[in-house]
Amino acid sequence: MIVVDNGSGDSTADVARSFARKLPLRLFSEARPGIPRCRNRCLREARNRVLAFTDDDCKVPPDWIQRIATYHEAYPGAAAIGGPVVNGAPGLLGETNQRMWESWLCAYREAPKSGTSDIRFRTPARIPHVLKRPAQVRSLFTANCSYKVVSIRRIGGFNESLLTMSDEELNWRLCNSGERLLYIPDMPVVHAHRGAIASFIEQHFRYGIGFYQTRTLHPGMPGILPRSTLVSVWMFPILALTQALFNAGVARLSCKTLPLAVLMWIAETAFRTGALYAGTGHRRAVFLPAPQPAPSRTSAPSAHSHSMAASPKGDTEKTLSCIAPGPTSRGKL
């Protein structure tokens, strides 16, 4: 097990050391802030063949690592295997984040198939519950995802210049290199989504910035439709209510459906505004460096790993690497 402390201001390192007495744990410090830097440190230190990532505000089931090992053995043709991220926070903001996750996964999965280069977000009533079986996808979330070490080392690891969405950028490079990503619906983790409206908006704004950075590096990846972005910023209350009523259907509205649709509109507007903000030159500001080219391909060392990495709250990044042995097998997905 590997723990990477990314400049935490609390007792993270002390807690990790206390567990080192009970677990096969190695503690490392990464002075440079950033999620992708910590994940790359975990990648460098990993000794087994699969890295499994989750966030520090997620709860994984007791058999999570074993399931990951089992599915990698069952689907040896997959470079990455991930599962659903289930809302564990009460209230509408938590549920909205859950629906946005489902919408993103469905939209990103269908965009290349539909012949369009754009991602269309979906309202609550239009998110299909189609991912009932293992499916090949183009996007997985590092809150619940595992990668073959040899595959991500081969393409250079995570891009450390990205503010957010480094997992999406890595997934895109994996797909373009001919690798396959597999979604497993019965391998969930529970995530405590953000509960304050300000942090909720900021989160999706930053996602938009990261998405613009990523698409700048990879012009061929699906984009977001620019429709109504500028207008929605200034006329949000009226447009949000109008779209919510139109999409949900007045006859089917409940006390819950309308607020949920409005919050999803807020999230989408924040996302589009973040992308627009980054695209107008603000990415050159001190706090947001321009994205660097994708990491170059490197030869994969003869190391193998199963690991779990935890993402930060604030400036804290904790990366855990859990060893779960399994024979390497060959076959087709």
GROMACS .gro file of C-alpha atoms in nm:
model
  333
    1MET     CA    1   0.000   0.000   0.000
    2ILE     CA    2   0.137   0.341  -0.100
    3VAL     CA    3   0.035   0.671   0.062
    4VAL     CA    4   0.141   0.997  -0.104
    5ASP     CA    5   0.100   1.309   0.111
    6ASN     CA    6   0.065   1.621  -0.104
    7GLY     CA    7   0.145   1.895   0.146
    8SER     CA    8  -0.142   1.825   0.384
    9GLY     CA    9  -0.181   2.062   0.678
   10ASP     CA   10  -0.345   1.809   0.908
   11SER     CA   11  -0.234   1.480   1.061
   12THR     CA   12  -0.245   1.281   0.737
   13ALA     CA   13   0.118   1.166   0.756
   14ASP     CA   14   0.088   1.069   1.125
   15VAL     CA   15  -0.227   0.868   1.058
   16ALA     CA   16  -0.056   0.691   0.768
   17ARG     CA   17   0.244   0.605   0.986
   18SER     CA   18   0.014   0.462   1.253
   19PHE     CA   19  -0.140   0.228   0.996
   20ALA     CA   20   0.206   0.128   0.876
   21ARG     CA   21   0.235  -0.082   1.191
   22LYS     CA   22  -0.063  -0.291   1.080
   23LEU     CA   23  -0.046  -0.280   0.700
   24PRO     CA   24   0.221  -0.323   0.430
   25LEU     CA   25   0.231   0.054   0.375
   26ARG     CA   26   0.487   0.293   0.228
   27LEU     CA   27   0.455   0.669   0.284
   28PHE     CA   28   0.588   0.926   0.036
   29SER     CA   29   0.574   1.305   0.025
   30GLU     CA   30   0.504   1.497  -0.297
   31ALA     CA   31   0.588   1.865  -0.246
   32ARG     CA   32   0.450   1.988  -0.579
   33PRO     CA   33   0.071   2.031  -0.552
   34GLY     CA   34  -0.164   1.860  -0.793
   35ILE     CA   35  -0.366   1.543  -0.831
   36PRO     CA   36  -0.191   1.417  -1.148
   37ARG     CA   37   0.152   1.461  -0.986
   38CYS     CA   38   0.048   1.242  -0.694
   39ARG     CA   39  -0.101   0.981  -0.921
   40ASN     CA   40   0.219   0.974  -1.123
   41ARG     CA   41   0.419   0.933  -0.801
   42CYS     CA   42   0.201   0.635  -0.717
   43LEU     CA   43   0.260   0.506  -1.069
   44ARG     CA   44   0.638   0.533  -1.025
   45GLU     CA   45   0.633   0.357  -0.688
   46ALA     CA   46   0.386   0.081  -0.784
   47ARG     CA   47   0.527  -0.271  -0.795
   48ASN     CA   48   0.233  -0.481  -0.914
   49ARG     CA   49   0.027  -0.476  -1.231
   50VAL     CA   50  -0.292  -0.273  -1.169
   51LEU     CA   51  -0.352   0.071  -1.013
   52ALA     CA   52  -0.698   0.134  -0.867
   53PHE     CA   53  -0.799   0.492  -0.787
   54THR     CA   54  -1.066   0.638  -0.561
   55ASP     CA   55  -1.121   0.971  -0.382
   56ASP     CA   56  -1.067   1.051  -0.016
   57ASP     CA   57  -1.439   1.128   0.023
   58CYS     CA   58  -1.542   0.789  -0.120
   59LYS     CA   59  -1.633   0.469   0.061
   60VAL     CA   60  -1.539   0.147  -0.114
   61PRO     CA   61  -1.698  -0.191  -0.035
   62PRO     CA   62  -1.487  -0.446   0.155
   63ASP     CA   63  -1.441  -0.661  -0.156
   64TRP     CA   64  -1.357  -0.371  -0.390
   65ILE     CA   65  -0.995  -0.470  -0.452
   66GLN     CA   66  -1.089  -0.834  -0.497
   67ARG     CA   67  -1.355  -0.741  -0.754
   68ILE     CA   68  -1.103  -0.532  -0.944
   69ALA     CA   69  -0.860  -0.824  -0.953
   70THR     CA   70  -1.136  -1.061  -1.062
   71TYR     CA   71  -1.257  -0.839  -1.347
   72HIS     CA   72  -0.906  -0.774  -1.476
   73GLU     CA   73  -0.856  -1.150  -1.494
   74ALA     CA   74  -1.196  -1.197  -1.660
   75TYR     CA   75  -1.132  -0.918  -1.915
   76PRO     CA   76  -0.757  -0.924  -1.984
   77GLY     CA   77  -0.808  -0.715  -2.298
   78ALA     CA   78  -0.912  -0.409  -2.094
   79ALA     CA   79  -0.648  -0.148  -2.007
   80ALA     CA   80  -0.887   0.018  -1.760
   81ILE     CA   81  -1.187  -0.106  -1.562
   82GLY     CA   82  -1.418   0.119  -1.360
   83GLY     CA   83  -1.763   0.129  -1.208
   84PRO     CA   84  -2.041   0.363  -1.096
   85VAL     CA   85  -1.999   0.640  -0.841
   86VAL     CA   86  -2.308   0.637  -0.617
   87ASN     CA   87  -2.427   0.946  -0.434
   88GLY     CA   88  -2.370   0.923  -0.060
   89ALA     CA   89  -2.462   1.280   0.032
   90PRO     CA   90  -2.816   1.378   0.133
   91GLY     CA   91  -2.999   1.657  -0.046
   92LEU     CA   92  -3.052   1.780  -0.399
   93LEU     CA   93  -2.692   1.892  -0.462
   94GLY     CA   94  -2.565   1.541  -0.404
   95GLU     CA   95  -2.830   1.393  -0.631
   96THR     CA   96  -2.758   1.656  -0.897
   97ASN     CA   97  -2.390   1.562  -0.900
   98GLN     CA   98  -2.495   1.200  -0.934
   99ARG     CA   99  -2.719   1.278  -1.232
  100MET     CA  100  -2.447   1.490  -1.392
  101TRP     CA  101  -2.207   1.197  -1.360
  102GLU     CA  102  -2.461   0.966  -1.528
  103SER     CA  103  -2.532   1.225  -1.796
  104TRP     CA  104  -2.161   1.275  -1.868
  105LEU     CA  105  -2.094   0.902  -1.892
  106CYS     CA  106  -2.387   0.843  -2.128
  107ALA     CA  107  -2.317   1.151  -2.341
  108TYR     CA  108  -1.946   1.082  -2.371
  109ARG     CA  109  -2.013   0.717  -2.453
  110GLU     CA  110  -2.263   0.800  -2.727
  111ALA     CA  111  -2.094   1.104  -2.887
  112PRO     CA  112  -1.853   0.910  -3.112
  113LYS     CA  113  -2.131   0.667  -3.212
  114SER     CA  114  -2.384   0.936  -3.298
  115GLY     CA  115  -2.163   1.101  -3.557
  116THR     CA  116  -2.144   1.432  -3.370
  117SER     CA  117  -1.833   1.586  -3.220
  118ASP     CA  118  -2.026   1.741  -2.934
  119ILE     CA  119  -2.136   1.628  -2.590
  120ARG     CA  120  -2.499   1.694  -2.499
  121PHE     CA  121  -2.591   1.696  -2.133
  122ARG     CA  122  -2.920   1.533  -2.039
  123THR     CA  123  -3.203   1.633  -1.808
  124PRO     CA  124  -3.308   1.392  -1.528
  125ALA     CA  125  -3.594   1.238  -1.726
  126ARG     CA  126  -3.371   1.171  -2.028
  127ILE     CA  127  -3.077   0.990  -1.868
  128PRO     CA  128  -3.110   0.631  -1.988
  129HIS     CA  129  -3.040   0.352  -1.746
  130VAL     CA  130  -2.872   0.146  -2.015
  131LEU     CA  131  -2.544   0.054  -1.849
  132LYS     CA  132  -2.676  -0.258  -1.680
  133ARG     CA  133  -2.406  -0.485  -1.818
  134PRO     CA  134  -2.030  -0.454  -1.873
  135ALA     CA  135  -1.977  -0.210  -2.159
  136GLN     CA  136  -1.684  -0.066  -2.349
  137VAL     CA  137  -1.671   0.312  -2.292
  138ARG     CA  138  -1.446   0.608  -2.369
  139SER     CA  139  -1.461   0.765  -2.024
  140LEU     CA  140  -1.416   0.644  -1.665
  141PHE     CA  141  -1.382   0.841  -1.343
  142THR     CA  142  -1.085   0.801  -1.111
  143ALA     CA  143  -1.320   0.803  -0.814
  144ASN     CA  144  -1.372   0.438  -0.913
  145CYS     CA  145  -1.127   0.321  -1.175
  146SER     CA  146  -0.834   0.084  -1.218
  147TYR     CA  147  -0.562   0.080  -1.484
  148LYS     CA  148  -0.305  -0.169  -1.602
  149VAL     CA  149   0.028  -0.015  -1.502
  150VAL     CA  150   0.198  -0.119  -1.824
  151SER     CA  151  -0.071   0.061  -2.030
  152ILE     CA  152  -0.052   0.401  -1.859
  153ARG     CA  153   0.326   0.389  -1.831
  154ARG     CA  154   0.343   0.324  -2.204
  155ILE     CA  155   0.161   0.650  -2.283
  156GLY     CA  156   0.350   0.859  -2.027
  157GLY     CA  157   0.113   0.868  -1.729
  158PHE     CA  158  -0.106   1.161  -1.624
  159ASN     CA  159  -0.057   1.509  -1.772
  160GLU     CA  160   0.062   1.719  -1.476
  161SER     CA  161  -0.014   2.056  -1.638
  162LEU     CA  162  -0.393   2.014  -1.630
  163LEU     CA  163  -0.600   2.189  -1.363
  164THR     CA  164  -0.873   1.922  -1.372
  165MET     CA  165  -0.984   1.640  -1.602
  166SER     CA  166  -0.642   1.472  -1.611
  167ASP     CA  167  -0.825   1.139  -1.593
  168GLU     CA  168  -1.033   1.226  -1.902
  169GLU     CA  169  -0.718   1.328  -2.089
  170LEU     CA  170  -0.546   1.003  -1.993
  171ASN     CA  171  -0.851   0.801  -2.100
  172TRP     CA  172  -0.856   0.975  -2.436
  173ARG     CA  173  -0.490   0.892  -2.499
  174LEU     CA  174  -0.553   0.532  -2.397
  175CYS     CA  175  -0.841   0.501  -2.644
  176ASN     CA  176  -0.641   0.664  -2.922
  177SER     CA  177  -0.355   0.421  -2.861
  178GLY     CA  178  -0.590   0.128  -2.922
  179GLU     CA  179  -0.656   0.038  -2.558
  180ARG     CA  180  -1.002  -0.050  -2.423
  181LEU     CA  181  -1.189   0.090  -2.122
  182LEU     CA  182  -1.452  -0.125  -1.953
  183TYR     CA  183  -1.744  -0.011  -1.735
  184ILE     CA  184  -1.867  -0.263  -1.474
  185PRO     CA  185  -2.205  -0.165  -1.319
  186ASP     CA  186  -2.185  -0.397  -1.016
  187MET     CA  187  -1.859  -0.247  -0.884
  188PRO     CA  188  -1.986   0.075  -0.717
  189VAL     CA  189  -1.826   0.314  -0.469
  190VAL     CA  190  -2.018   0.568  -0.258
  191HIS     CA  191  -1.910   0.930  -0.300
  192ALA     CA  192  -1.999   1.222  -0.071
  193HIS     CA  193  -2.069   1.486  -0.334
  194ARG     CA  194  -2.024   1.853  -0.242
  195GLY     CA  195  -2.304   1.990  -0.029
  196ALA     CA  196  -2.264   2.370  -0.059
  197ILE     CA  197  -2.399   2.558  -0.359
  198ALA     CA  198  -2.086   2.777  -0.391
  199SER     CA  199  -1.845   2.481  -0.402
  200PHE     CA  200  -2.089   2.299  -0.632
  201ILE     CA  201  -2.075   2.583  -0.886
  202GLU     CA  202  -1.698   2.624  -0.848
  203GLN     CA  203  -1.646   2.252  -0.902
  204HIS     CA  204  -1.832   2.248  -1.234
  205PHE     CA  205  -1.668   2.577  -1.341
  206ARG     CA  206  -1.326   2.416  -1.286
  207TYR     CA  207  -1.441   2.107  -1.475
  208GLY     CA  208  -1.518   2.335  -1.769
  209ILE     CA  209  -1.170   2.490  -1.755
  210GLY     CA  210  -1.010   2.147  -1.742
  211PHE     CA  211  -1.223   2.024  -2.029
  212TYR     CA  212  -1.117   2.318  -2.247
  213GLN     CA  213  -0.752   2.252  -2.163
  214THR     CA  214  -0.792   1.885  -2.250
  215ARG     CA  215  -0.967   1.952  -2.579
  216THR     CA  216  -0.697   2.205  -2.668
  217LEU     CA  217  -0.448   1.918  -2.649
  218HIS     CA  218  -0.677   1.680  -2.839
  219PRO     CA  219  -0.890   1.869  -3.098
  220GLY     CA  220  -1.050   1.545  -3.215
  221MET     CA  221  -1.221   1.466  -2.885
  222PRO     CA  222  -1.592   1.550  -2.836
  223GLY     CA  223  -1.658   1.910  -2.738
  224ILE     CA  224  -1.946   2.087  -2.568
  225LEU     CA  225  -2.216   2.267  -2.762
  226PRO     CA  226  -2.172   2.644  -2.728
  227ARG     CA  227  -2.545   2.707  -2.756
  228SER     CA  228  -2.688   2.952  -2.503
  229THR     CA  229  -2.367   2.973  -2.300
  230LEU     CA  230  -2.339   3.351  -2.299
  231VAL     CA  231  -2.712   3.407  -2.277
  232SER     CA  232  -2.756   3.161  -1.991
  233VAL     CA  233  -2.500   3.345  -1.780
  234TRP     CA  234  -2.705   3.664  -1.787
  235MET     CA  235  -3.058   3.526  -1.819
  236PHE     CA  236  -3.014   3.215  -1.605
  237PRO     CA  237  -3.324   3.237  -1.379
  238ILE     CA  238  -3.571   3.264  -1.668
  239LEU     CA  239  -3.397   3.015  -1.897
  240ALA     CA  240  -3.340   2.765  -1.618
  241LEU     CA  241  -3.706   2.762  -1.526
  242THR     CA  242  -3.817   2.748  -1.890
  243GLN     CA  243  -3.587   2.459  -1.979
  244ALA     CA  244  -3.679   2.270  -1.662
  245LEU     CA  245  -4.051   2.302  -1.735
  246PHE     CA  246  -4.006   2.208  -2.100
  247ASN     CA  247  -3.783   1.904  -2.042
  248ALA     CA  248  -3.950   1.762  -1.734
  249GLY     CA  249  -4.303   1.815  -1.865
  250VAL     CA  250  -4.550   2.010  -1.656
  251ALA     CA  251  -4.778   1.709  -1.618
  252ARG     CA  252  -4.497   1.498  -1.472
  253LEU     CA  253  -4.340   1.757  -1.244
  254SER     CA  254  -4.298   1.682  -0.876
  255CYS     CA  255  -4.157   1.892  -0.595
  256LYS     CA  256  -3.826   1.718  -0.657
  257THR     CA  257  -3.804   1.705  -1.036
  258LEU     CA  258  -3.812   2.078  -1.103
  259PRO     CA  259  -3.539   2.179  -0.853
  260LEU     CA  260  -3.323   1.892  -0.978
  261ALA     CA  261  -3.361   2.005  -1.339
  262VAL     CA  262  -3.275   2.363  -1.240
  263LEU     CA  263  -2.964   2.252  -1.050
  264MET     CA  264  -2.851   2.047  -1.348
  265TRP     CA  265  -2.890   2.359  -1.561
  266ILE     CA  266  -2.676   2.551  -1.310
  267ALA     CA  267  -2.408   2.281  -1.328
  268GLU     CA  268  -2.410   2.279  -1.708
  269THR     CA  269  -2.398   2.659  -1.723
  270ALA     CA  270  -2.103   2.666  -1.481
  271PHE     CA  271  -1.926   2.401  -1.689
  272ARG     CA  272  -1.979   2.588  -2.018
  273THR     CA  273  -1.880   2.919  -1.859
  274GLY     CA  274  -1.557   2.764  -1.729
  275ALA     CA  275  -1.476   2.637  -2.078
  276LEU     CA  276  -1.558   2.978  -2.226
  277TYR     CA  277  -1.348   3.152  -1.959
  278ALA     CA  278  -1.048   2.933  -2.038
  279GLY     CA  279  -1.099   2.979  -2.411
  280THR     CA  280  -1.087   3.360  -2.398
  281GLY     CA  281  -0.725   3.370  -2.286
  282HIS     CA  282  -0.768   3.358  -1.908
  283ARG     CA  283  -0.583   3.026  -1.904
  284ARG     CA  284  -0.265   3.235  -1.928
  285ALA     CA  285  -0.325   3.375  -1.580
  286VAL     CA  286  -0.081   3.283  -1.305
  287PHE     CA  287  -0.320   3.039  -1.140
  288LEU     CA  288  -0.391   2.851  -1.461
  289PRO     CA  289  -0.087   2.761  -1.675
  290ALA     CA  290  -0.143   2.667  -2.037
  291PRO     CA  291  -0.173   2.291  -2.084
  292GLN     CA  292   0.146   2.116  -2.189
  293PRO     CA  293   0.160   1.857  -2.466
  294ALA     CA  294   0.048   1.509  -2.374
  295PRO     CA  295   0.321   1.307  -2.203
  296SER     CA  296   0.539   1.118  -2.447
  297ARG     CA  297   0.516   0.743  -2.476
  298THR     CA  298   0.762   0.558  -2.257
  299SER     CA  299   0.863   0.196  -2.240
  300ALA     CA  300   0.679   0.010  -1.967
  301PRO     CA  301   0.905  -0.114  -1.685
  302SER     CA  302   0.868  -0.473  -1.578
  303ALA     CA  303   0.664  -0.384  -1.270
  304HIS     CA  304   0.314  -0.496  -1.177
  305SER     CA  305   0.065  -0.338  -0.937
  306HIS     CA  306  -0.284  -0.323  -0.789
  307SER     CA  307  -0.336   0.006  -0.609
  308MET     CA  308  -0.588   0.252  -0.475
  309ALA     CA  309  -0.534   0.627  -0.495
  310ALA     CA  310  -0.725   0.891  -0.300
  311SER     CA  311  -0.786   1.240  -0.438
  312PRO     CA  312  -0.757   1.557  -0.232
  313LYS     CA  313  -0.979   1.786  -0.037
  314GLY     CA  314  -0.818   2.125  -0.073
  315ASP     CA  315  -0.442   2.082  -0.108
  316THR     CA  316  -0.426   1.733   0.040
  317GLU     CA  317  -0.362   1.439  -0.189
  318LYS     CA  318  -0.345   1.089  -0.046
  319THR     CA  319  -0.254   0.802  -0.273
  320LEU     CA  320  -0.303   0.444  -0.160
  321SER     CA  321  -0.172   0.139  -0.341
  322CYS     CA  322  -0.334  -0.188  -0.237
  323ILE     CA  323  -0.170  -0.507  -0.351
  324ALA     CA  324  -0.409  -0.768  -0.491
  325PRO     CA  325  -0.226  -1.046  -0.675
  326GLY     CA  326  -0.368  -1.210  -0.983
  327PRO     CA  327  -0.223  -1.406  -1.272
  328THR     CA  328  -0.163  -1.227  -1.597
  329SER     CA  329  -0.371  -1.382  -1.873
  330ARG     CA  330  -0.432  -1.305  -2.238
  331GLY     CA  331  -0.751  -1.285  -2.434
  332LYS     CA  332  -0.998  -1.054  -2.604
  333LEU     CA  333  -1.248  -0.817  -2.445
   0.00000   0.00000   0.00000
